CSV table of C-alpha atoms and ligand atoms in Angstrom, one decimal:
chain,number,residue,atom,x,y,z
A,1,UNK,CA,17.4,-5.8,13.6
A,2,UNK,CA,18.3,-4.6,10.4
A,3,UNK,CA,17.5,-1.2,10.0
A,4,UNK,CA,16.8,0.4,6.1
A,5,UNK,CA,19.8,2.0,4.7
A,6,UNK,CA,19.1,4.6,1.6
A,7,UNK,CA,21.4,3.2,-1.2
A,8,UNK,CA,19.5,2.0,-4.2
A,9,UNK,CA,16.2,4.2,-3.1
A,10,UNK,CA,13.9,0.9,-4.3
A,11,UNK,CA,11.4,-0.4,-2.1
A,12,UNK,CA,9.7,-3.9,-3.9
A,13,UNK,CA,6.3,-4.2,-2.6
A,14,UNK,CA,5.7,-7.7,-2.5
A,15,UNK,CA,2.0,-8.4,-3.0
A,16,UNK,CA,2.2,-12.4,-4.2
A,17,UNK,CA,-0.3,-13.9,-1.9
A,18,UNK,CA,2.6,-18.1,-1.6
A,19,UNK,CA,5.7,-18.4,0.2
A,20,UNK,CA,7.6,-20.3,-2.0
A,21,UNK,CA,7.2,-17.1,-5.0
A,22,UNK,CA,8.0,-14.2,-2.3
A,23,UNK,CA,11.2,-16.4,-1.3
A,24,UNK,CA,12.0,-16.6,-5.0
A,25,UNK,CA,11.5,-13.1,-6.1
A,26,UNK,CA,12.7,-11.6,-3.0
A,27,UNK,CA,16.9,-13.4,-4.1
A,28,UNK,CA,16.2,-12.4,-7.6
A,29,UNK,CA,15.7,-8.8,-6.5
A,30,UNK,CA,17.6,-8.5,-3.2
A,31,UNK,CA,20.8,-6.7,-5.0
A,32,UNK,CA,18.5,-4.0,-6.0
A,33,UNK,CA,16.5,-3.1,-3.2
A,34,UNK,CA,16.7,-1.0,0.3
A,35,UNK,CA,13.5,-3.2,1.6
A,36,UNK,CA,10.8,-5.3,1.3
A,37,UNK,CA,7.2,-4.3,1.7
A,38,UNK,CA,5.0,-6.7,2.9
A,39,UNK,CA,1.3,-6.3,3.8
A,40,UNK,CA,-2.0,-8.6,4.2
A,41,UNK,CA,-1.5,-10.4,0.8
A,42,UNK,CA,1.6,-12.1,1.7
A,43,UNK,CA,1.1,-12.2,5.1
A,44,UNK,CA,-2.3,-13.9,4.8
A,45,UNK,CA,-2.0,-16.2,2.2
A,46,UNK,CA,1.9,-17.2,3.9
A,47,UNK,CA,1.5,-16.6,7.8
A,48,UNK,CA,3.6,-14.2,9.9
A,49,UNK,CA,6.5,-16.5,9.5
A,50,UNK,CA,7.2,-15.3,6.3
A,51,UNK,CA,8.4,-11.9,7.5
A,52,UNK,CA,11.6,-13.3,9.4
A,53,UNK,CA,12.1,-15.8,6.0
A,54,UNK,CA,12.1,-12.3,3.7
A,55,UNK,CA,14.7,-10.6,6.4
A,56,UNK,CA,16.9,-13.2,5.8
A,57,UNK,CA,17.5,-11.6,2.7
A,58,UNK,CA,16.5,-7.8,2.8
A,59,UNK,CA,14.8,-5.7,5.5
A,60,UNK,CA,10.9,-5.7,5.9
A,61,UNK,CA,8.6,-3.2,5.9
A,62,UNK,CA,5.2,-4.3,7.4
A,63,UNK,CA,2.2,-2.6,5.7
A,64,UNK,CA,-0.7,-3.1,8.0
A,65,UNK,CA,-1.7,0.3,7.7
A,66,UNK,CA,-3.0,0.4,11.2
A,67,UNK,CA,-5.6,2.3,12.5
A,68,UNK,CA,-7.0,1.2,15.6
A,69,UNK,CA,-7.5,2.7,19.2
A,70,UNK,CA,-3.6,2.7,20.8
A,71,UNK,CA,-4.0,0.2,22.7
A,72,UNK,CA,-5.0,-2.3,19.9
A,73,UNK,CA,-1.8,-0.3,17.9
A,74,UNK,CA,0.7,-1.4,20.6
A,75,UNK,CA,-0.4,-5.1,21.0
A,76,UNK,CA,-0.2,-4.9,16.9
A,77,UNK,CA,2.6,-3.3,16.0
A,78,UNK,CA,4.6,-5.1,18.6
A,79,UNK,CA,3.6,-8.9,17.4
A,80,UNK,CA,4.9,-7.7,14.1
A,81,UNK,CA,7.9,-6.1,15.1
A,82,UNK,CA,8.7,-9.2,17.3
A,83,UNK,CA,8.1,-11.3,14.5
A,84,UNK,CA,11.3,-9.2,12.7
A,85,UNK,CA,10.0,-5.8,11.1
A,86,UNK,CA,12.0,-3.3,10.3
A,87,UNK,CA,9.2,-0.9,10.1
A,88,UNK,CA,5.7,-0.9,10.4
A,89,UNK,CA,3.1,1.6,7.9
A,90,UNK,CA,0.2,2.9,10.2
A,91,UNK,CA,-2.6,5.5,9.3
A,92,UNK,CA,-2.8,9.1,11.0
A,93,UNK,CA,-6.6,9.5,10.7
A,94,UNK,CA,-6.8,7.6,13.9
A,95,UNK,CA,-5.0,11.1,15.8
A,96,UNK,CA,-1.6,11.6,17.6
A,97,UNK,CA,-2.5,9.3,20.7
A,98,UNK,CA,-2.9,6.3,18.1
A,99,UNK,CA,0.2,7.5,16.1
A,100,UNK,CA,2.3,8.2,19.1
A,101,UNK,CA,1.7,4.6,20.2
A,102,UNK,CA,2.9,3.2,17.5
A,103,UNK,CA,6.1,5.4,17.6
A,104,UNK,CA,6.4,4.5,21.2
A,105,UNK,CA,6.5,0.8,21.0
A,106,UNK,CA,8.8,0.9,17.8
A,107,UNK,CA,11.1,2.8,20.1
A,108,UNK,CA,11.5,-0.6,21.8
A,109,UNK,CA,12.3,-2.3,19.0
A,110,UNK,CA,14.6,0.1,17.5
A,111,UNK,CA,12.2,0.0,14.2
A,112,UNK,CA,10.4,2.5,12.3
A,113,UNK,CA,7.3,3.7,11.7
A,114,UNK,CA,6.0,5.3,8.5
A,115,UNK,CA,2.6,7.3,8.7
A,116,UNK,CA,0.4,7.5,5.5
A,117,UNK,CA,-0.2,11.1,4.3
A,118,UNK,CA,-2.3,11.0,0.6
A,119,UNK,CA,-3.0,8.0,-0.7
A,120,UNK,CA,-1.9,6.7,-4.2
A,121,UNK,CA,-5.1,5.6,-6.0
A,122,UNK,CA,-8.3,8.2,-7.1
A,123,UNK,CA,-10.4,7.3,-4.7
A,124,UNK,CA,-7.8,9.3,-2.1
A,125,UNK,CA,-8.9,13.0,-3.5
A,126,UNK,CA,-12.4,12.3,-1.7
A,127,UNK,CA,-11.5,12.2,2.3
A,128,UNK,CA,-7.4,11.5,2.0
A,129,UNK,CA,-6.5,14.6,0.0
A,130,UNK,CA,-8.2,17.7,2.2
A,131,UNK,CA,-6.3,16.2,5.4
A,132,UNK,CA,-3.1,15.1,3.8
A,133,UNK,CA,-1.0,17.8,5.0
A,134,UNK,CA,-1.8,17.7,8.4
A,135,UNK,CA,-1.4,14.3,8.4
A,136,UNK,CA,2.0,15.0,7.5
A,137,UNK,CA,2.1,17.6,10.1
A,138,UNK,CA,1.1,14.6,12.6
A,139,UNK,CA,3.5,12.3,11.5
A,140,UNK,CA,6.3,15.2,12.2
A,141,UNK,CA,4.7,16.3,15.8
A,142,UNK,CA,4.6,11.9,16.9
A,143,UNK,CA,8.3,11.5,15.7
A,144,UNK,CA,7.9,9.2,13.1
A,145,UNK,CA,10.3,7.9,10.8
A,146,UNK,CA,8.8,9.0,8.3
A,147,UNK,CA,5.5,9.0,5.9
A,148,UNK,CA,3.8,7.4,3.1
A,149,UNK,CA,3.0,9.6,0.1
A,150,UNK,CA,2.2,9.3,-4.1
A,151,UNK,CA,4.0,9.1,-6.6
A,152,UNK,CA,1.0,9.8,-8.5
A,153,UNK,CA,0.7,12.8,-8.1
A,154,UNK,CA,4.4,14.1,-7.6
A,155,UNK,CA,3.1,18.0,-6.6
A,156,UNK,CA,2.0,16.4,-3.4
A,157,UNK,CA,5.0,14.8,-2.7
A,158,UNK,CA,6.7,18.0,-3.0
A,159,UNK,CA,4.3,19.7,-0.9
A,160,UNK,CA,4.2,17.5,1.5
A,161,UNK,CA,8.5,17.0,1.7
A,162,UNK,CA,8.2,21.1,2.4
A,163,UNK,CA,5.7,19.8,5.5
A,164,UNK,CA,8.0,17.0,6.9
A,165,UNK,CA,10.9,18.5,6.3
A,166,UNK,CA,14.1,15.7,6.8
A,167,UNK,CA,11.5,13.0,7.8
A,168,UNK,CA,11.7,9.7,5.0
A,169,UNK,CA,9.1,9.6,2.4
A,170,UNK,CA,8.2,7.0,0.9
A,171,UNK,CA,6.3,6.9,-2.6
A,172,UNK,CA,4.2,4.2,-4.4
A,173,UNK,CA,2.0,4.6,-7.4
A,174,UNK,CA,5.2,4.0,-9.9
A,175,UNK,CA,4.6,1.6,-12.9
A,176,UNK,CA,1.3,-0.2,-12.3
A,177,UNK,CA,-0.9,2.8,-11.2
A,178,UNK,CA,0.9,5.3,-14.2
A,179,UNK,CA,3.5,7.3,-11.8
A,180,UNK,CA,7.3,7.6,-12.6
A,181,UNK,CA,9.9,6.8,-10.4
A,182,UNK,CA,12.1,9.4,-11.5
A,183,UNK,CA,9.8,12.2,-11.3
A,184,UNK,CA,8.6,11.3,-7.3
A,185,UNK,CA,12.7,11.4,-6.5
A,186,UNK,CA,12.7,14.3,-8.3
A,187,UNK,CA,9.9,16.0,-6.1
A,188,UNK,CA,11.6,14.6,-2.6
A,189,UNK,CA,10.6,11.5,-2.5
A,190,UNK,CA,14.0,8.9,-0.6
A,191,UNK,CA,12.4,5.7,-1.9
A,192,UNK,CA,10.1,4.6,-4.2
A,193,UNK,CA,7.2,1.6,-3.7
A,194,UNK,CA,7.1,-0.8,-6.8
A,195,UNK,CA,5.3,-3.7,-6.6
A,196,UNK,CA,3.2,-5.3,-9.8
A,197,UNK,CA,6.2,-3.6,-12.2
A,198,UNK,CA,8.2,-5.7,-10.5
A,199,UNK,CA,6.9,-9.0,-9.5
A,200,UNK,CA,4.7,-9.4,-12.5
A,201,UNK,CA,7.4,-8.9,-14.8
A,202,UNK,CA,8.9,-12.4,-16.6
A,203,UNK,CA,12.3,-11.3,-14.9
A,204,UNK,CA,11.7,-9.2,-11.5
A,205,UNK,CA,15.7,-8.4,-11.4
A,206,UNK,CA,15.9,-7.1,-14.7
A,207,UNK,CA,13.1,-4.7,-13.6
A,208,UNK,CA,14.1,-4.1,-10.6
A,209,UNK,CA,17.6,-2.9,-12.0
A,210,UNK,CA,15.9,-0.7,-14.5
A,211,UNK,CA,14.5,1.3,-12.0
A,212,UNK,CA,17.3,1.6,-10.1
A,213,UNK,CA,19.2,2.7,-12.9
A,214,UNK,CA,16.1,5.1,-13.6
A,215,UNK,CA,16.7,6.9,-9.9
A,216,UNK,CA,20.5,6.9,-10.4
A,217,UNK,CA,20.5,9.0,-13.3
A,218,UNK,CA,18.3,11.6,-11.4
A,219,UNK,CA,21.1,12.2,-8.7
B,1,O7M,O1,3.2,-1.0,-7.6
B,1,O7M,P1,1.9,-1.5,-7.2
B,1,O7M,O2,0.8,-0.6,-7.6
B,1,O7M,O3,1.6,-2.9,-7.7
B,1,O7M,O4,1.9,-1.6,-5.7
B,1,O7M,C1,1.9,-0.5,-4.8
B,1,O7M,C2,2.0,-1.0,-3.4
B,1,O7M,O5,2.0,0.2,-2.5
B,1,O7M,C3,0.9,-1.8,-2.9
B,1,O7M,O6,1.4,-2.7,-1.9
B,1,O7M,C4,-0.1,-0.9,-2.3
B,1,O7M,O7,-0.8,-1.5,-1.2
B,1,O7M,C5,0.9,0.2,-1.7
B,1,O7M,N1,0.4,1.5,-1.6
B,1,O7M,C6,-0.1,2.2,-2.6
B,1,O7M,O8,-0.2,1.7,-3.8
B,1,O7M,N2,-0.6,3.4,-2.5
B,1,O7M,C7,-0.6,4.1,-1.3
B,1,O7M,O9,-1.0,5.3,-1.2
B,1,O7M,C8,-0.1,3.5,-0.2
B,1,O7M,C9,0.5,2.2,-0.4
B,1,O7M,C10,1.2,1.7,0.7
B,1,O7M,O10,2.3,1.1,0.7
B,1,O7M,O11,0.8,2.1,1.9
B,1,O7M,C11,1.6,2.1,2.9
């Protein structure tokens, strides 16, 4: 399995719901990204298939933010990983026996798993933000890979990078929901998420090279 290598520090998040436009976005922007994010949009309006079609051409990252009992996490966790993830995003709320699980059954696959910490959007301040940090704490504690955390708000990246200390973090909220890619690098983040900045865009490569060219001038 191809495993996510830190070089360009871009993550598209590919939300197009047809096989045919992933296929064609994911070539134009392949040069300039470390991995694909691909979650229930793609996956639902495509089929599972698509996820070995994308590694083809860059390394997936399945976001099916799971959150189930750990049972239901292995059986999940290990279709998609069978079906050629490179990592797979699951939520911490559900506690360590969940999350270690998930860790567990990665383990056989030699893939990742990244744990969500704050969420990205508003609405996260209500129940997301008061447990944030010791989600992050979880995520350290069940040997994850690594966690998910915003770019909107670039003080809790920092906060939480002093939490998980050499763990991965990955950031989305850049572009489309107002943060900068720059500034979340800045803070700690090793990747940014960018998906409607990207794929809505008239030419996703161009944009996709801008940002890259964004994060290299903050190293
Ligand atoms: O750049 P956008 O806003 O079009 O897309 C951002 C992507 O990141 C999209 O796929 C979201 O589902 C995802 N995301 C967030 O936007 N905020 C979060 O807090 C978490 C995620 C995510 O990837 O979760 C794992």
């Amino acid at each position: 399995m191809k495993s996510i290598r830190r070089n360009t520090q871009l993550i598209l998040a590919l939300d197009v719901t047809d096989s045919n436009t992933a296929i064609k976005i994911s070539k134009e922007t392949a040069q300039y990204v470390d991995a694909i994010k691909i979650g229930y949009p793609l996956v639902l309006g495509a089929g599972l298939g698509i996820i070995n079609k994308i590694y083809e051409i860059a390394p997936v990252i399945a976001d099916f933010k799971v959150a189930d009992i750990p049972n239901t996490d292995r059986l999940i966790c290990s279709q998609t990983f069978e079906a050629g993830a490179s990592a797979v995003i699951v939520h911490g709320f559900t506690g360590r026996d969940s999350v270690s699980e998930c860790v567990r059954t990665a383990k056989d696959f030699n893939g990742d798993i990244f744990v969500v910490t704050e969420m990205s959007h508003p609405g996260a301040v209500e129940f997301m933000q008061p447990n944030a940090l010791e989600l992050a704490s979880l995520a350290v504690e069940c040997k994850a890979t690594g966690v998910v955390a915003p770019a909107t708000r670039p003080e809790r990246v920092k906060q939480i990078r002093d939490i998980v200390g050499d763990l991965t973090i990955i950031s989305p909220g850049v572009g489309a929901q107002g943060g900068s890619a720059a500034d979340a690098i800045k803070v700690g983040a090793d990747y940014v998420i960018v998906g409607r900045g990207i794929y809505n865009s008239k030419n996703p490569g161009i944009e996709a090279e801008k940002i890259v060219k964004e994060i290299e001038k903050c190293r």
